[in-house]
Tab-separated table of C-alpha atoms and ligand atoms in Angstrom:
chain	number	residue	atom	x	y	z
A	1	MET	CA	-26.195	5.050	-9.797
A	2	THR	CA	-29.875	4.516	-10.631
A	3	GLN	CA	-32.362	7.392	-10.646
A	4	PHE	CA	-34.005	5.780	-7.636
A	5	SER	CA	-30.832	5.647	-5.561
A	6	VAL	CA	-29.927	9.230	-6.524
A	7	ARG	CA	-33.346	10.342	-5.271
A	8	GLU	CA	-32.944	8.346	-2.058
A	9	LYS	CA	-29.512	9.800	-1.501
A	10	ASN	CA	-30.726	13.361	-2.022
A	11	ARG	CA	-33.648	12.824	0.308
A	12	ARG	CA	-31.401	11.401	3.004
A	13	ALA	CA	-28.975	14.301	2.622
A	14	PHE	CA	-31.881	16.769	2.905
A	15	LEU	CA	-33.206	15.087	6.049
A	16	LYS	CA	-29.721	15.152	7.561
A	17	TYR	CA	-29.449	18.830	6.717
A	18	LEU	CA	-32.783	19.524	8.388
A	19	ALA	CA	-31.800	17.442	11.411
A	20	ALA	CA	-28.677	19.540	11.855
A	21	SER	CA	-30.537	22.822	11.359
A	22	VAL	CA	-30.358	25.216	14.325
A	23	VAL	CA	-33.941	26.428	13.863
A	24	LEU	CA	-35.471	23.040	14.757
A	25	THR	CA	-36.145	21.878	18.301
A	26	PRO	CA	-33.910	19.013	19.546
A	27	GLY	CA	-36.886	16.587	19.546
A	28	VAL	CA	-37.759	17.220	15.893
A	29	ARG	CA	-34.052	17.101	15.009
A	30	SER	CA	-33.485	13.656	16.503
A	31	ALA	CA	-36.670	12.276	14.868
A	32	LEU	CA	-35.443	13.481	11.476
A	33	ALA	CA	-31.940	12.064	12.090
A	34	ALA	CA	-33.399	8.660	12.935
A	35	SER	CA	-35.497	8.755	9.787
A	36	ALA	CA	-32.448	9.653	7.672
A	37	ALA	CA	-30.441	6.809	9.200
A	38	GLU	CA	-33.182	4.331	8.380
A	39	LEU	CA	-33.150	5.038	4.664
A	40	PRO	CA	-31.364	2.323	2.720
A	41	ALA	CA	-28.007	3.487	1.344
A	42	ASN	CA	-28.202	1.237	-1.695
A	43	PRO	CA	-31.280	-0.976	-1.890
A	44	GLU	CA	-29.481	-3.501	-4.120
A	45	ASP	CA	-26.640	-4.121	-1.683
A	46	PRO	CA	-27.309	-7.335	0.289
A	47	PHE	CA	-25.583	-5.746	3.289
A	48	MET	CA	-27.589	-2.515	3.247
A	49	TRP	CA	-29.071	-3.448	6.616
A	50	TRP	CA	-25.733	-2.654	8.249
A	51	PRO	CA	-25.470	1.122	8.755
A	52	HIS	CA	-22.238	2.888	7.851
A	53	ASP	CA	-20.819	4.738	10.831
A	54	PRO	CA	-18.353	7.481	9.857
A	55	ASN	CA	-17.176	7.742	13.479
A	56	PHE	CA	-16.235	4.095	13.812
A	57	ALA	CA	-12.897	3.192	15.429
A	58	VAL	CA	-11.685	0.166	17.375
A	59	GLU	CA	-10.264	0.694	20.839
A	60	ARG	CA	-7.654	-2.086	20.844
A	61	PRO	CA	-5.717	-3.677	17.963
A	62	GLU	CA	-7.191	-7.101	18.712
A	63	ASP	CA	-10.714	-5.716	18.194
A	64	ALA	CA	-10.098	-5.079	14.482
A	65	ILE	CA	-11.939	-7.654	12.378
A	66	ASP	CA	-10.240	-6.720	9.119
A	67	VAL	CA	-7.698	-4.203	7.903
A	68	PHE	CA	-10.448	-1.741	6.964
A	69	GLU	CA	-11.300	-1.319	10.646
A	70	LEU	CA	-7.704	-0.257	11.186
A	71	GLU	CA	-8.067	2.193	8.292
A	72	ALA	CA	-11.134	3.721	9.977
A	73	THR	CA	-9.248	3.896	13.272
A	74	ALA	CA	-6.186	5.502	11.680
A	75	TYR	CA	-8.496	8.080	10.091
A	76	LYS	CA	-9.611	9.111	13.575
A	77	LYS	CA	-6.099	9.236	15.005
A	78	VAL	CA	-3.775	10.532	12.287
A	79	PRO	CA	-3.777	14.225	11.312
A	80	ILE	CA	-5.858	14.620	8.150
A	81	ALA	CA	-3.004	15.831	5.899
A	82	HIS	CA	-0.853	12.837	6.880
A	83	PHE	CA	-3.727	10.424	6.452
A	84	ALA	CA	-4.559	11.848	3.020
A	85	TYR	CA	-0.899	11.719	1.962
A	86	MET	CA	-1.113	7.977	2.551
A	87	GLU	CA	-4.500	7.428	0.898
A	88	THR	CA	-4.261	9.747	-2.069
A	89	GLY	CA	-4.184	8.752	-5.703
A	90	ALA	CA	-3.132	10.750	-8.744
A	91	ASP	CA	-5.698	13.186	-10.165
A	92	GLY	CA	-9.176	11.706	-9.682
A	93	GLY	CA	-7.958	8.535	-7.989
A	94	GLY	CA	-9.224	6.228	-10.754
A	95	THR	CA	-6.254	3.870	-10.512
A	96	VAL	CA	-6.684	3.460	-6.760
A	97	ARG	CA	-10.303	2.423	-7.332
A	98	ALA	CA	-9.463	0.156	-10.276
A	99	ASN	CA	-6.797	-1.737	-8.312
A	100	ARG	CA	-9.308	-2.556	-5.632
A	101	GLN	CA	-12.394	-3.158	-7.761
A	102	ASP	CA	-10.724	-5.337	-10.382
A	103	ILE	CA	-9.529	-7.862	-7.806
A	104	GLY	CA	-13.226	-8.564	-7.244
A	105	LYS	CA	-13.747	-9.230	-10.948
A	106	PHE	CA	-11.581	-12.342	-10.790
A	107	ALA	CA	-13.567	-15.144	-9.238
A	108	ILE	CA	-12.529	-18.181	-7.253
A	109	ARG	CA	-13.341	-21.665	-8.482
A	110	SER	CA	-12.487	-23.861	-5.491
A	111	ARG	CA	-11.477	-27.512	-5.443
A	112	ARG	CA	-13.242	-29.708	-2.887
A	113	LEU	CA	-12.400	-32.761	-0.817
A	114	ARG	CA	-8.708	-32.105	-0.458
A	115	ASP	CA	-6.833	-32.529	2.806
A	116	VAL	CA	-6.196	-28.974	3.972
A	117	ARG	CA	-5.991	-29.519	7.723
A	118	LYS	CA	-2.390	-28.254	7.648
A	119	VAL	CA	-1.595	-25.210	5.565
A	120	ASP	CA	1.941	-24.089	4.749
A	121	ALA	CA	1.914	-20.621	3.163
A	122	SER	CA	5.685	-20.139	3.217
A	123	VAL	CA	7.700	-19.053	0.171
A	124	ASN	CA	11.398	-19.147	-0.674
A	125	MET	CA	12.527	-15.913	-2.209
A	126	TYR	CA	15.931	-14.411	-2.901
A	127	GLY	CA	17.745	-16.920	-0.733
A	128	SER	CA	15.439	-16.790	2.309
A	129	LYS	CA	12.349	-18.572	3.487
A	130	TYR	CA	9.497	-16.294	4.539
A	131	ASN	CA	6.552	-17.724	6.475
A	132	TRP	CA	3.950	-15.867	4.403
A	133	PRO	CA	3.586	-15.031	0.702
A	134	PHE	CA	2.973	-11.320	1.301
A	135	PHE	CA	5.313	-8.427	1.971
A	136	PHE	CA	5.116	-4.826	3.109
A	137	CYS	CA	5.685	-2.379	0.243
A	138	PRO	CA	8.114	0.508	0.545
A	139	VAL	CA	6.372	3.735	1.532
A	140	GLY	CA	7.725	7.212	2.107
A	141	GLY	CA	7.200	8.848	5.491
A	142	PRO	CA	5.701	6.079	7.655
A	143	SER	CA	6.573	8.146	10.738
A	144	ALA	CA	3.890	10.592	9.624
A	145	GLN	CA	1.357	7.936	10.636
A	146	HIS	CA	2.981	7.009	13.956
A	147	THR	CA	6.371	7.658	15.532
A	148	ASP	CA	7.042	3.894	15.728
A	149	GLY	CA	7.702	4.311	11.991
A	150	VAL	CA	9.390	1.795	9.760
A	151	LEU	CA	11.472	0.349	12.594
A	152	GLY	CA	8.299	-0.523	14.515
A	153	ALA	CA	7.005	-2.208	11.363
A	154	ALA	CA	10.337	-4.032	10.974
A	155	ARG	CA	10.108	-5.396	14.507
A	156	ALA	CA	6.538	-6.589	13.906
A	157	ALA	CA	7.336	-8.108	10.494
A	158	GLY	CA	10.474	-9.763	11.880
A	159	ARG	CA	8.507	-11.382	14.711
A	160	HIS	CA	6.284	-13.135	12.158
A	161	ASN	CA	9.004	-13.688	9.538
A	162	VAL	CA	7.074	-11.558	7.065
A	163	ALA	CA	8.991	-10.004	4.152
A	164	GLN	CA	9.426	-6.261	3.813
A	165	MET	CA	10.596	-4.065	0.969
A	166	VAL	CA	11.965	-0.803	2.299
A	167	GLY	CA	13.175	2.389	0.643
A	168	SER	CA	14.896	5.402	2.134
A	169	GLY	CA	15.245	5.823	5.899
A	170	PRO	CA	17.219	3.591	8.237
A	171	THR	CA	20.017	1.569	6.628
A	172	VAL	CA	19.572	-2.032	5.533
A	173	ALA	CA	21.768	-3.077	8.463
A	174	THR	CA	19.579	-1.214	11.001
A	175	LEU	CA	16.394	-2.642	9.539
A	176	ASN	CA	17.742	-6.182	9.468
A	177	LYS	CA	18.806	-5.816	13.083
A	178	ALA	CA	15.273	-4.714	14.023
A	179	ARG	CA	13.837	-7.674	12.108
A	180	ASN	CA	16.235	-10.063	13.813
A	181	GLY	CA	15.785	-12.763	11.169
A	182	THR	CA	15.270	-12.833	7.425
A	183	PRO	CA	16.508	-9.799	5.468
A	184	ILE	CA	14.561	-6.962	3.911
A	185	PHE	CA	14.354	-6.310	0.177
A	186	GLN	CA	15.844	-2.901	-0.574
A	187	GLN	CA	13.942	-0.434	-2.794
A	188	LEU	CA	15.785	2.430	-4.460
A	189	TYR	CA	15.001	5.448	-6.543
A	190	ILE	CA	17.938	6.042	-8.799
A	191	SER	CA	18.831	8.953	-10.966
A	192	SER	CA	20.038	9.451	-14.525
A	193	ASN	CA	23.295	10.700	-12.966
A	194	TRP	CA	25.397	7.571	-13.390
A	195	GLU	CA	27.863	8.214	-10.530
A	196	MET	CA	25.022	8.793	-8.106
A	197	THR	CA	23.215	5.692	-9.338
A	198	LYS	CA	26.330	3.580	-8.975
A	199	ALA	CA	26.889	4.838	-5.431
A	200	ARG	CA	23.284	4.106	-4.399
A	201	VAL	CA	23.338	0.559	-5.742
A	202	GLN	CA	26.757	-0.210	-4.301
A	203	ASN	CA	25.889	1.263	-0.910
A	204	ALA	CA	22.841	-0.989	-0.732
A	205	GLU	CA	25.040	-3.994	-1.504
A	206	ARG	CA	27.644	-2.905	1.050
A	207	ASP	CA	24.929	-2.540	3.697
A	208	GLY	CA	23.933	-6.170	3.174
A	209	ALA	CA	21.018	-6.065	0.717
A	210	ARG	CA	20.530	-9.256	-1.244
A	211	VAL	CA	18.085	-7.787	-3.748
A	212	VAL	CA	17.442	-4.275	-4.895
A	213	ALA	CA	14.128	-3.164	-6.401
A	214	ILE	CA	14.466	-0.085	-8.555
A	215	THR	CA	11.302	1.959	-8.854
A	216	VAL	CA	10.813	2.874	-12.497
A	217	ASP	CA	7.290	4.288	-12.555
A	218	LEU	CA	8.007	7.939	-11.750
A	219	PRO	CA	9.094	9.546	-15.026
A	220	SER	CA	7.126	12.732	-14.305
A	221	THR	CA	5.751	14.822	-11.517
A	222	PHE	CA	2.176	14.094	-10.502
A	223	LYS	CA	-0.888	15.717	-9.018
A	224	ARG	CA	-2.263	14.111	-5.893
A	225	ASN	CA	-5.494	16.016	-5.528
A	226	GLN	CA	-7.002	14.339	-2.470
A	227	TYR	CA	-3.803	15.106	-0.570
A	228	GLU	CA	-3.707	18.722	-1.722
A	229	ARG	CA	-7.349	19.215	-0.680
A	230	ALA	CA	-6.807	17.588	2.703
A	231	LYS	CA	-3.913	19.955	3.419
A	232	ARG	CA	-6.421	22.825	3.296
A	233	ARG	CA	-8.356	21.179	6.129
A	234	ASP	CA	-5.257	20.773	8.296
A	235	SER	CA	-4.660	23.920	10.296
A	236	ARG	CA	-1.322	22.860	11.809
A	237	ILE	CA	1.875	24.577	10.686
A	238	CYS	CA	3.675	21.950	8.588
A	239	GLY	CA	7.085	23.478	9.243
A	240	THR	CA	6.781	22.641	12.939
A	241	CYS	CA	7.806	19.089	12.085
A	242	HIS	CA	8.823	18.994	8.426
A	243	GLU	CA	11.911	19.743	6.477
A	244	ILE	CA	9.962	21.960	4.141
A	245	ALA	CA	10.001	25.609	3.217
A	246	ASP	CA	6.818	26.614	4.974
A	247	PRO	CA	6.112	30.345	4.686
A	248	LYS	CA	4.098	30.142	7.918
A	249	PHE	CA	7.194	28.961	9.788
A	250	PRO	CA	8.836	31.923	11.596
A	251	LYS	CA	12.431	32.714	10.701
A	252	GLY	CA	15.005	32.088	13.424
A	253	SER	CA	12.874	29.570	15.319
A	254	VAL	CA	13.582	25.938	16.020
A	255	ALA	CA	11.482	23.051	14.783
A	256	ARG	CA	10.824	19.536	15.952
A	257	ARG	CA	11.528	16.866	13.367
A	258	VAL	CA	9.830	13.580	14.145
A	259	GLY	CA	11.408	10.528	12.569
A	260	SER	CA	11.584	6.786	13.019
A	261	THR	CA	14.886	7.122	14.814
A	262	GLY	CA	13.646	9.730	17.286
A	263	THR	CA	12.956	13.408	17.550
A	264	SER	CA	15.508	16.087	16.791
A	265	GLU	CA	15.535	19.851	16.632
A	266	VAL	CA	16.488	21.798	13.521
A	267	SER	CA	16.420	25.455	12.655
A	268	ALA	CA	13.897	26.820	10.183
A	269	GLU	CA	16.775	27.973	7.955
A	270	ALA	CA	18.331	24.499	7.856
A	271	MET	CA	15.002	23.012	6.852
A	272	THR	CA	14.518	25.511	4.053
A	273	GLU	CA	18.031	24.753	2.814
A	274	ALA	CA	17.360	21.003	2.866
A	275	VAL	CA	14.293	21.497	0.707
A	276	LYS	CA	16.170	23.629	-1.789
A	277	ASN	CA	18.815	20.904	-2.152
A	278	TYR	CA	16.343	18.069	-2.523
A	279	LYS	CA	16.351	17.007	-6.154
A	280	GLY	CA	13.321	14.729	-6.018
A	281	PRO	CA	12.848	11.404	-7.721
A	282	PRO	CA	14.480	10.638	-11.084
A	283	LEU	CA	12.877	11.971	-14.209
A	284	THR	CA	14.877	10.233	-16.898
A	285	LEU	CA	15.771	6.607	-16.592
A	286	THR	CA	16.110	4.365	-19.620
A	287	TRP	CA	16.711	0.716	-20.467
A	288	GLU	CA	20.306	1.700	-21.261
A	289	SER	CA	20.885	2.745	-17.633
A	290	MET	CA	19.166	-0.447	-16.466
A	291	LYS	CA	21.496	-2.582	-18.589
A	292	ARG	CA	24.553	-0.989	-16.960
A	293	ILE	CA	23.365	-1.832	-13.457
A	294	ARG	CA	23.889	-5.524	-14.062
A	295	ASP	CA	27.674	-4.916	-14.303
A	296	ILE	CA	28.076	-3.047	-11.025
A	297	THR	CA	26.373	-5.371	-8.573
A	298	LYS	CA	26.097	-8.982	-7.575
A	299	MET	CA	22.697	-8.342	-6.010
A	300	ASP	CA	19.557	-9.582	-7.689
A	301	VAL	CA	17.737	-6.694	-9.300
A	302	MET	CA	13.997	-6.210	-9.641
A	303	LEU	CA	12.154	-3.436	-11.458
A	304	LYS	CA	9.192	-2.031	-9.553
A	305	GLY	CA	6.431	-0.503	-11.647
A	306	ILE	CA	6.203	-2.861	-14.654
A	307	MET	CA	2.750	-2.889	-16.293
A	308	HIS	CA	3.353	-3.698	-19.965
A	309	PRO	CA	4.209	-7.203	-21.226
A	310	GLU	CA	6.923	-5.852	-23.537
A	311	ASP	CA	8.649	-4.224	-20.557
A	312	ALA	CA	8.302	-7.558	-18.784
A	313	GLU	CA	10.029	-9.161	-21.781
A	314	MET	CA	12.934	-6.723	-21.355
A	315	CYS	CA	13.177	-7.646	-17.660
A	316	VAL	CA	13.394	-11.326	-18.547
A	317	LYS	CA	16.087	-10.568	-21.153
A	318	LEU	CA	18.133	-8.649	-18.567
A	319	GLY	CA	17.485	-11.180	-15.821
A	320	TYR	CA	15.609	-8.711	-13.643
A	321	GLY	CA	12.723	-9.627	-11.381
A	322	ILE	CA	9.403	-7.977	-12.192
A	323	MET	CA	7.208	-6.093	-9.787
A	324	VAL	CA	3.809	-5.467	-11.334
A	325	SER	CA	2.887	-2.148	-9.787
A	326	ASN	CA	1.285	1.182	-10.615
A	327	HIS	CA	2.576	2.715	-7.381
A	328	GLY	CA	-0.758	2.157	-5.679
A	329	GLY	CA	-2.388	4.559	-8.149
A	330	ARG	CA	-0.348	7.495	-6.882
A	331	ASN	CA	1.340	8.461	-10.132
A	332	GLU	CA	-1.034	8.090	-13.049
A	333	ASP	CA	-4.806	8.164	-13.208
A	334	THR	CA	-6.901	5.553	-15.082
A	335	SER	CA	-4.009	3.128	-15.306
A	336	ALA	CA	-4.894	-0.524	-15.798
A	337	SER	CA	-5.262	-2.263	-12.471
A	338	THR	CA	-2.304	-4.421	-11.529
A	339	ILE	CA	-4.410	-7.594	-11.229
A	340	SER	CA	-5.627	-7.148	-14.809
A	341	ALA	CA	-2.040	-6.605	-16.020
A	342	LEU	CA	-0.785	-9.712	-14.221
A	343	PRO	CA	-1.878	-12.523	-16.620
A	344	ASP	CA	-0.020	-11.120	-19.668
A	345	ILE	CA	3.096	-10.509	-17.625
A	346	VAL	CA	3.066	-13.988	-16.110
A	347	SER	CA	2.757	-15.461	-19.629
A	348	VAL	CA	5.844	-13.519	-20.699
A	349	ALA	CA	7.890	-14.341	-17.595
A	350	LYS	CA	7.127	-18.071	-17.795
A	351	GLY	CA	8.670	-18.594	-14.367
A	352	ARG	CA	12.122	-17.403	-15.528
A	353	VAL	CA	12.238	-14.421	-13.140
A	354	PRO	CA	10.267	-13.723	-9.951
A	355	VAL	CA	7.024	-11.808	-10.434
A	356	PHE	CA	5.750	-9.708	-7.528
A	357	ILE	CA	2.562	-7.663	-7.544
A	358	ASP	CA	0.969	-4.931	-5.423
A	359	GLY	CA	-1.962	-2.523	-5.627
A	360	GLY	CA	-5.247	-2.850	-3.745
A	361	PHE	CA	-4.578	-6.148	-1.921
A	362	ARG	CA	-6.486	-6.013	1.339
A	363	ARG	CA	-7.745	-9.495	2.173
A	364	GLY	CA	-6.279	-12.974	2.350
A	365	MET	CA	-8.422	-14.093	-0.570
A	366	ASP	CA	-7.069	-11.232	-2.741
A	367	ILE	CA	-3.559	-12.486	-2.095
A	368	VAL	CA	-4.458	-16.119	-2.714
A	369	LYS	CA	-6.017	-15.143	-6.065
A	370	ALA	CA	-2.894	-13.312	-7.268
A	371	LEU	CA	-0.697	-16.254	-6.251
A	372	ALA	CA	-2.972	-18.627	-8.160
A	373	MET	CA	-2.683	-16.325	-11.165
A	374	GLY	CA	1.096	-16.724	-11.122
A	375	ALA	CA	2.499	-14.047	-8.779
A	376	ASP	CA	5.335	-15.249	-6.550
A	377	MET	CA	4.682	-12.730	-3.781
A	378	VAL	CA	2.031	-10.096	-3.135
A	379	GLY	CA	2.726	-6.721	-1.539
A	380	PHE	CA	0.590	-4.082	0.107
A	381	GLY	CA	1.409	-0.552	1.173
A	382	ARG	CA	-1.501	1.267	2.770
A	383	PRO	CA	-2.795	-1.557	5.018
A	384	TRP	CA	0.366	-1.793	7.087
A	385	LEU	CA	0.306	1.994	7.383
A	386	TRP	CA	-3.292	1.775	8.628
A	387	GLY	CA	-2.161	-0.566	11.401
A	388	LEU	CA	0.756	1.731	12.180
A	389	GLY	CA	-1.437	4.861	12.215
A	390	ALA	CA	-4.045	3.199	14.418
A	391	PHE	CA	-1.800	1.636	17.087
A	392	GLY	CA	1.882	1.897	16.085
A	393	GLU	CA	3.857	-1.343	16.123
A	394	ALA	CA	0.966	-3.221	17.806
A	395	GLY	CA	-1.314	-2.224	14.925
A	396	VAL	CA	1.164	-3.578	12.378
A	397	ASP	CA	1.198	-6.816	14.354
A	398	ARG	CA	-2.594	-6.923	14.060
A	399	VAL	CA	-2.462	-6.414	10.279
A	400	ILE	CA	-0.148	-9.415	10.038
A	401	GLU	CA	-2.355	-11.550	12.281
A	402	ILE	CA	-5.435	-10.685	10.225
A	403	MET	CA	-3.655	-11.545	6.977
A	404	GLN	CA	-2.298	-14.798	8.371
A	405	ALA	CA	-5.744	-15.944	9.458
A	406	GLU	CA	-7.386	-14.843	6.203
A	407	ILE	CA	-4.752	-16.442	3.964
A	408	THR	CA	-4.951	-19.719	5.881
A	409	ALA	CA	-8.739	-19.764	5.596
A	410	ALA	CA	-8.659	-18.784	1.913
A	411	MET	CA	-6.152	-21.511	1.061
A	412	GLN	CA	-8.250	-24.102	2.869
A	413	GLN	CA	-11.340	-22.853	1.136
A	414	VAL	CA	-9.881	-23.155	-2.375
A	415	GLY	CA	-8.327	-26.545	-1.522
A	416	ALA	CA	-4.627	-25.621	-1.344
A	417	ALA	CA	-2.371	-26.976	1.417
A	418	SER	CA	0.667	-25.088	0.117
A	419	VAL	CA	1.425	-22.157	-2.164
A	420	LYS	CA	2.388	-24.501	-5.006
A	421	ASP	CA	-1.174	-25.917	-4.915
A	422	LEU	CA	-2.470	-22.476	-5.884
A	423	THR	CA	-2.858	-23.077	-9.599
A	424	ARG	CA	-4.240	-20.973	-12.451
A	425	ASP	CA	-7.433	-23.034	-12.843
A	426	LEU	CA	-8.631	-21.843	-9.410
A	427	VAL	CA	-9.333	-18.339	-10.744
A	428	TYR	CA	-11.299	-17.106	-13.704
A	429	LYS	CA	-12.566	-13.766	-14.880
A	430	SER	CA	-16.199	-13.422	-13.911
A	431	LEU	CA	-18.729	-11.797	-16.237
B	501	LIG	C1	2.221	6.715	1.447
B	501	LIG	C2	2.882	5.939	0.351
B	501	LIG	C3	4.195	6.220	0.011
B	501	LIG	C4	4.832	5.487	-0.993
B	501	LIG	N1	6.151	5.721	-1.262
B	501	LIG	C5	6.791	4.923	-2.146
B	501	LIG	C6	8.195	5.054	-2.348
B	501	LIG	O1	8.860	5.875	-1.711
B	501	LIG	N2	8.781	4.246	-3.265
B	501	LIG	C7	8.080	3.307	-3.986
B	501	LIG	O2	8.655	2.586	-4.804
B	501	LIG	N3	6.748	3.166	-3.801
B	501	LIG	C8	6.109	3.926	-2.898
B	501	LIG	N4	4.768	3.761	-2.684
B	501	LIG	C9	4.046	2.717	-3.449
B	501	LIG	C10	4.076	1.381	-2.683
B	501	LIG	O3	5.374	0.855	-2.661
B	501	LIG	C11	3.158	0.355	-3.347
B	501	LIG	O4	3.497	0.220	-4.700
B	501	LIG	C12	1.674	0.698	-3.201
B	501	LIG	O5	1.419	1.277	-1.937
B	501	LIG	C13	0.823	-0.554	-3.362
B	501	LIG	O6	-0.529	-0.227	-3.342
B	501	LIG	P1	-1.494	-0.323	-2.044
B	501	LIG	O7	-1.128	0.817	-1.165
B	501	LIG	O8	-2.846	-0.198	-2.652
B	501	LIG	O9	-1.263	-1.642	-1.393
B	501	LIG	C14	4.110	4.477	-1.694
B	501	LIG	C15	2.797	4.209	-1.356
B	501	LIG	C16	2.178	4.913	-0.333
B	501	LIG	C17	0.762	4.580	0.023
């Protein structure tokens, strides 16, 4: 930030403070507020003329122009601790920022004069044809954003034949029924306990999964500071709904547990017990355990959380699909962005195994760029939760509609009538 903009910012903050001050008359207060609003936020931003409104929300799903308007709306509707759980990054949130900002550092170099009146953005993946090259990432606790939960998202995604990767919660069979069409991709956390691992993988296969993505980027615990801070601002008693040991929750009482399959009542003691028994995600998982998985399943296997080309090499050797992911910046701070890790990984994979990517993808053009750079499918987590938080299932529908329109326009703009026309030469790293 330049010295000038720091000064401007301070002055604006001071005027706002004065405007809110109780000792001033209402007339003087509103004059000062107007003056503060007129100050340019960042004089170098070509869009500085458009004021930022922290109270913005859309009233109906169809009013949302882009997914960020659904984010703003979800912020108004979802309890702050739940919203922050979704948005948080690890530590200072540097990886969350990098994922988003680095996508902008890769620039489009469009081809002209191609016939793009008809665009086909479909992809064939793991034995099914999906109408769009994006998928919903697996996220814990979607019901915390809206009680329509993951089943509401499955119904919306199924209606548009959009792919979905889903972790714990309803079974694969239940989700596929809600989708009423192409199958989900199953995501699993597995443990270093071999019997437990075997059971998880085999249960997924038994339930009808065709591919299983094993998340491998959680070898430690993490600090999610934004979430922890937001919890301080949330005065509700968590134990009223959660299976957690909440000291504020009175012994002997009954709690409401809200989930995607409905609402049930549980005793405070049962919830405390459930927390004590929860072992959390795996801490030790090695390539040795990964090698053994090949022998116990006929499903295709993908590893979610690959960032280093040598790990990508191992995936190719084992025949595992690669998901370039840093968990949306939730596990480690100042990680490389996924888009910047993608080129090296694509060069290693050489088309021998599928390469998926996620992390910061918010617009159709972001997705088109990653496909041109060699990704086979592009996932996003938070945006579908924004739609869900804002309007439930109807909001998820709106996220899909926005993405469909943006991807179609972006493909036409770069001169691609199909996903295979999205070639590497269309993107380069800008200065
Ligand atoms: C609220 C939330 C919960 C998540 N839970 C899981 C999870 O249980 N398993 C997993 O593999 N990834 C999980 N992720 C990571 C996502 O699958 C995905 O990698 C990430 O959200 C992509 O980044 P984006 O949110 O910027 O699109 C979660 C992400 C969010 C936002």
